[in-house]
């Protein structure tokens, strides 16, 4: 994806207020991110461990979403799969991320959730640049390009529910 600036990121959020978008923790060292290998930028808020954020470029503009995640619970599935990149992880590697809906629905407390890689490093797993704790991803018959395309479509489908 195209490299994003802090300003691009702060103005991209569709499900939080302007004030929240201004205050949220944007990662340091943006210029050093491996943009060429990222299909979206995802990060966790170091000051608020239950919060994470995703920004993806859609139709030429960045779209950001603020997420909350529930830490894996005891007795939770041993392995689970990310609904974006379809990588399987052992416990804790996938978390249920919930996003407040945009606009009035969100202000009324409505949210939607999806299981995602806890570290939001889907792009790196797809490319083999990061390996899940349980070992290599399953072999897919799709090409990397097709897997990237599928991941982006899965993310867009999630954004469409906000
Ligand atoms: Zn993933």
mmCIF file of C-alpha atoms and ligand atoms in Angstrom:
data_model
loop_
_atom_site.group_PDB
_atom_site.id
_atom_site.type_symbol
_atom_site.label_atom_id
_atom_site.label_comp_id
_atom_site.label_asym_id
_atom_site.label_seq_id
_atom_site.Cartn_x
_atom_site.Cartn_y
_atom_site.Cartn_z
ATOM 1 C CA UNK A 1 0.000 0.000 0.000
ATOM 2 C CA UNK A 2 0.956 3.630 -0.331
ATOM 3 C CA UNK A 3 2.857 5.028 2.679
ATOM 4 C CA UNK A 4 0.548 6.962 4.991
ATOM 5 C CA UNK A 5 1.321 10.008 7.073
ATOM 6 C CA UNK A 6 0.045 10.670 10.570
ATOM 7 C CA UNK A 7 -2.375 13.190 9.075
ATOM 8 C CA UNK A 8 -3.694 10.609 6.555
ATOM 9 C CA UNK A 9 -4.285 8.218 9.430
ATOM 10 C CA UNK A 10 -5.969 10.653 11.807
ATOM 11 C CA UNK A 11 -8.410 11.839 9.170
ATOM 12 C CA UNK A 12 -9.266 8.312 7.961
ATOM 13 C CA UNK A 13 -11.367 6.985 10.841
ATOM 14 C CA UNK A 14 -14.994 6.236 10.070
ATOM 15 C CA UNK A 15 -16.141 5.053 13.487
ATOM 16 C CA UNK A 16 -14.763 7.459 16.027
ATOM 17 C CA UNK A 17 -15.229 11.132 16.737
ATOM 18 C CA UNK A 18 -12.824 13.785 15.471
ATOM 19 C CA UNK A 19 -11.596 14.249 19.027
ATOM 20 C CA UNK A 20 -10.887 10.558 19.489
ATOM 21 C CA UNK A 21 -9.130 10.385 16.126
ATOM 22 C CA UNK A 22 -6.950 13.308 17.168
ATOM 23 C CA UNK A 23 -5.904 11.682 20.430
ATOM 24 C CA UNK A 24 -5.459 8.057 19.444
ATOM 25 C CA UNK A 25 -1.973 6.587 19.370
ATOM 26 C CA UNK A 26 -0.542 6.607 15.843
ATOM 27 C CA UNK A 27 2.542 4.377 15.570
ATOM 28 C CA UNK A 28 5.944 6.012 15.598
ATOM 29 C CA UNK A 29 8.363 5.486 12.746
ATOM 30 C CA UNK A 30 5.706 5.427 10.029
ATOM 31 C CA UNK A 31 8.316 6.076 7.343
ATOM 32 C CA UNK A 32 10.096 2.851 8.332
ATOM 33 C CA UNK A 33 7.021 0.615 7.990
ATOM 34 C CA UNK A 34 7.308 -2.072 5.265
ATOM 35 C CA UNK A 35 4.584 -0.384 3.169
ATOM 36 C CA UNK A 36 5.316 -2.433 0.043
ATOM 37 C CA UNK A 37 4.464 -5.586 1.983
ATOM 38 C CA UNK A 38 1.374 -4.237 3.720
ATOM 39 C CA UNK A 39 -2.175 -4.638 2.481
ATOM 40 C CA UNK A 40 -3.358 -2.568 5.432
ATOM 41 C CA UNK A 41 -1.766 -0.930 8.440
ATOM 42 C CA UNK A 42 -2.786 -2.455 11.739
ATOM 43 C CA UNK A 43 -1.468 -1.678 15.208
ATOM 44 C CA UNK A 44 -2.221 -1.952 18.875
ATOM 45 C CA UNK A 45 -2.465 1.025 21.149
ATOM 46 C CA UNK A 46 0.463 0.794 23.588
ATOM 47 C CA UNK A 47 -1.393 2.962 26.109
ATOM 48 C CA UNK A 48 -4.712 1.097 25.897
ATOM 49 C CA UNK A 49 -4.102 -2.614 25.560
ATOM 50 C CA UNK A 50 -7.678 -3.446 24.534
ATOM 51 C CA UNK A 51 -7.578 -1.131 21.544
ATOM 52 C CA UNK A 52 -6.242 -1.568 18.084
ATOM 53 C CA UNK A 53 -6.627 0.154 14.750
ATOM 54 C CA UNK A 54 -6.675 -0.729 11.090
ATOM 55 C CA UNK A 55 -6.243 1.615 8.131
ATOM 56 C CA UNK A 56 -6.654 0.358 4.574
ATOM 57 C CA UNK A 57 -6.614 2.154 1.269
ATOM 58 C CA UNK A 58 -9.924 1.831 -0.523
ATOM 59 C CA UNK A 59 -10.667 3.472 -3.852
ATOM 60 C CA UNK A 60 -7.613 5.665 -3.440
ATOM 61 C CA UNK A 61 -8.283 6.946 0.045
ATOM 62 C CA UNK A 62 -7.372 5.659 3.493
ATOM 63 C CA UNK A 63 -10.211 4.245 5.591
ATOM 64 C CA UNK A 64 -9.539 3.666 9.277
ATOM 65 C CA UNK A 65 -11.434 1.736 11.878
ATOM 66 C CA UNK A 66 -10.966 1.703 15.650
ATOM 67 C CA UNK A 67 -11.291 -1.743 17.220
ATOM 68 C CA UNK A 68 -11.547 -3.164 20.700
ATOM 69 C CA UNK A 69 -10.453 -6.624 21.387
ATOM 70 C CA UNK A 70 -11.348 -9.220 23.915
ATOM 71 C CA UNK A 71 -8.364 -11.161 25.180
ATOM 72 C CA UNK A 72 -8.713 -14.912 24.597
ATOM 73 C CA UNK A 73 -10.635 -16.490 27.446
ATOM 74 C CA UNK A 74 -9.818 -19.607 29.372
ATOM 75 C CA UNK A 75 -11.158 -22.671 27.707
ATOM 76 C CA UNK A 76 -11.464 -20.783 24.469
ATOM 77 C CA UNK A 77 -10.761 -22.599 21.193
ATOM 78 C CA UNK A 78 -7.303 -24.072 20.999
ATOM 79 C CA UNK A 79 -6.822 -22.845 17.488
ATOM 80 C CA UNK A 80 -8.717 -20.283 15.583
ATOM 81 C CA UNK A 81 -8.612 -18.654 12.200
ATOM 82 C CA UNK A 82 -8.351 -15.027 11.197
ATOM 83 C CA UNK A 83 -11.390 -14.076 9.127
ATOM 84 C CA UNK A 84 -9.302 -11.705 6.996
ATOM 85 C CA UNK A 85 -6.201 -13.652 5.960
ATOM 86 C CA UNK A 86 -7.393 -17.158 6.985
ATOM 87 C CA UNK A 87 -4.236 -17.855 8.972
ATOM 88 C CA UNK A 88 -4.734 -20.304 11.827
ATOM 89 C CA UNK A 89 -3.118 -19.493 15.155
ATOM 90 C CA UNK A 90 -2.884 -21.202 18.518
ATOM 91 C CA UNK A 91 -4.786 -19.654 21.400
ATOM 92 C CA UNK A 92 -4.374 -15.919 21.687
ATOM 93 C CA UNK A 93 -3.111 -15.488 18.135
ATOM 94 C CA UNK A 94 -6.607 -14.634 16.956
ATOM 95 C CA UNK A 95 -8.932 -12.286 18.822
ATOM 96 C CA UNK A 96 -12.478 -11.144 18.438
ATOM 97 C CA UNK A 97 -12.183 -7.495 17.402
ATOM 98 C CA UNK A 98 -15.250 -5.354 17.753
ATOM 99 C CA UNK A 99 -15.825 -2.045 16.046
ATOM 100 C CA UNK A 100 -18.379 0.523 17.057
ATOM 101 C CA UNK A 101 -20.652 1.208 14.127
ATOM 102 C CA UNK A 102 -20.290 4.505 12.317
ATOM 103 C CA UNK A 103 -22.677 7.399 12.971
ATOM 104 C CA UNK A 104 -25.888 7.237 14.961
ATOM 105 C CA UNK A 105 -25.910 3.429 15.223
ATOM 106 C CA UNK A 106 -22.507 3.587 16.924
ATOM 107 C CA UNK A 107 -23.609 6.333 19.314
ATOM 108 C CA UNK A 108 -26.461 4.049 20.319
ATOM 109 C CA UNK A 109 -23.893 1.426 21.270
ATOM 110 C CA UNK A 110 -24.092 -0.900 18.266
ATOM 111 C CA UNK A 111 -20.969 -2.718 17.219
ATOM 112 C CA UNK A 112 -19.869 -5.497 14.908
ATOM 113 C CA UNK A 113 -17.123 -8.034 15.439
ATOM 114 C CA UNK A 114 -14.769 -10.268 13.502
ATOM 115 C CA UNK A 115 -11.969 -12.638 14.362
ATOM 116 C CA UNK A 116 -8.613 -11.239 13.301
ATOM 117 C CA UNK A 117 -4.919 -11.927 13.861
ATOM 118 C CA UNK A 118 -4.291 -10.343 17.267
ATOM 119 C CA UNK A 119 -1.163 -8.594 15.979
ATOM 120 C CA UNK A 120 -2.959 -7.508 12.775
ATOM 121 C CA UNK A 121 0.038 -8.720 10.773
ATOM 122 C CA UNK A 122 -2.111 -10.537 8.173
ATOM 123 C CA UNK A 123 -0.045 -9.099 5.294
ATOM 124 C CA UNK A 124 3.164 -10.532 6.725
ATOM 125 C CA UNK A 125 1.658 -13.969 7.355
ATOM 126 C CA UNK A 126 0.429 -14.146 3.772
ATOM 127 C CA UNK A 127 3.883 -13.338 2.459
ATOM 128 C CA UNK A 128 5.661 -15.749 4.797
ATOM 129 C CA UNK A 129 7.477 -12.808 6.425
ATOM 130 C CA UNK A 130 6.017 -13.804 9.766
ATOM 131 C CA UNK A 131 5.217 -17.363 10.823
ATOM 132 C CA UNK A 132 2.376 -18.238 13.215
ATOM 133 C CA UNK A 133 3.427 -19.822 16.513
ATOM 134 C CA UNK A 134 1.948 -23.114 15.406
ATOM 135 C CA UNK A 135 4.165 -23.241 12.308
ATOM 136 C CA UNK A 136 3.785 -22.396 8.643
ATOM 137 C CA UNK A 137 0.394 -21.501 7.162
ATOM 138 C CA UNK A 138 -1.452 -24.220 5.304
ATOM 139 C CA UNK A 139 -0.596 -24.527 1.617
ATOM 140 C CA UNK A 140 -3.084 -22.696 -0.517
ATOM 141 C CA UNK A 141 -3.856 -23.289 -4.153
ATOM 142 C CA UNK A 142 -4.374 -19.556 -4.635
ATOM 143 C CA UNK A 143 -1.475 -17.344 -5.683
ATOM 144 C CA UNK A 144 -0.180 -14.734 -3.252
ATOM 145 C CA UNK A 145 -1.898 -12.040 -5.335
ATOM 146 C CA UNK A 146 -5.206 -13.870 -5.019
ATOM 147 C CA UNK A 147 -4.752 -14.315 -1.286
ATOM 148 C CA UNK A 148 -3.992 -10.603 -0.906
ATOM 149 C CA UNK A 149 -7.057 -9.763 -2.939
ATOM 150 C CA UNK A 150 -9.192 -12.077 -0.797
ATOM 151 C CA UNK A 151 -7.854 -10.515 2.409
ATOM 152 C CA UNK A 152 -8.643 -7.015 1.187
ATOM 153 C CA UNK A 153 -12.127 -8.102 0.131
ATOM 154 C CA UNK A 154 -12.710 -9.677 3.547
ATOM 155 C CA UNK A 155 -11.644 -6.454 5.228
ATOM 156 C CA UNK A 156 -13.856 -4.349 2.941
ATOM 157 C CA UNK A 157 -16.785 -6.646 3.680
ATOM 158 C CA UNK A 158 -16.193 -6.029 7.397
ATOM 159 C CA UNK A 159 -16.004 -2.255 6.838
ATOM 160 C CA UNK A 160 -19.288 -2.423 4.938
ATOM 161 C CA UNK A 161 -21.013 -3.707 8.073
ATOM 162 C CA UNK A 162 -20.011 -0.612 10.087
HETATM 163 ZN ZN1 LIG B 1 -4.997 -12.329 9.750
#
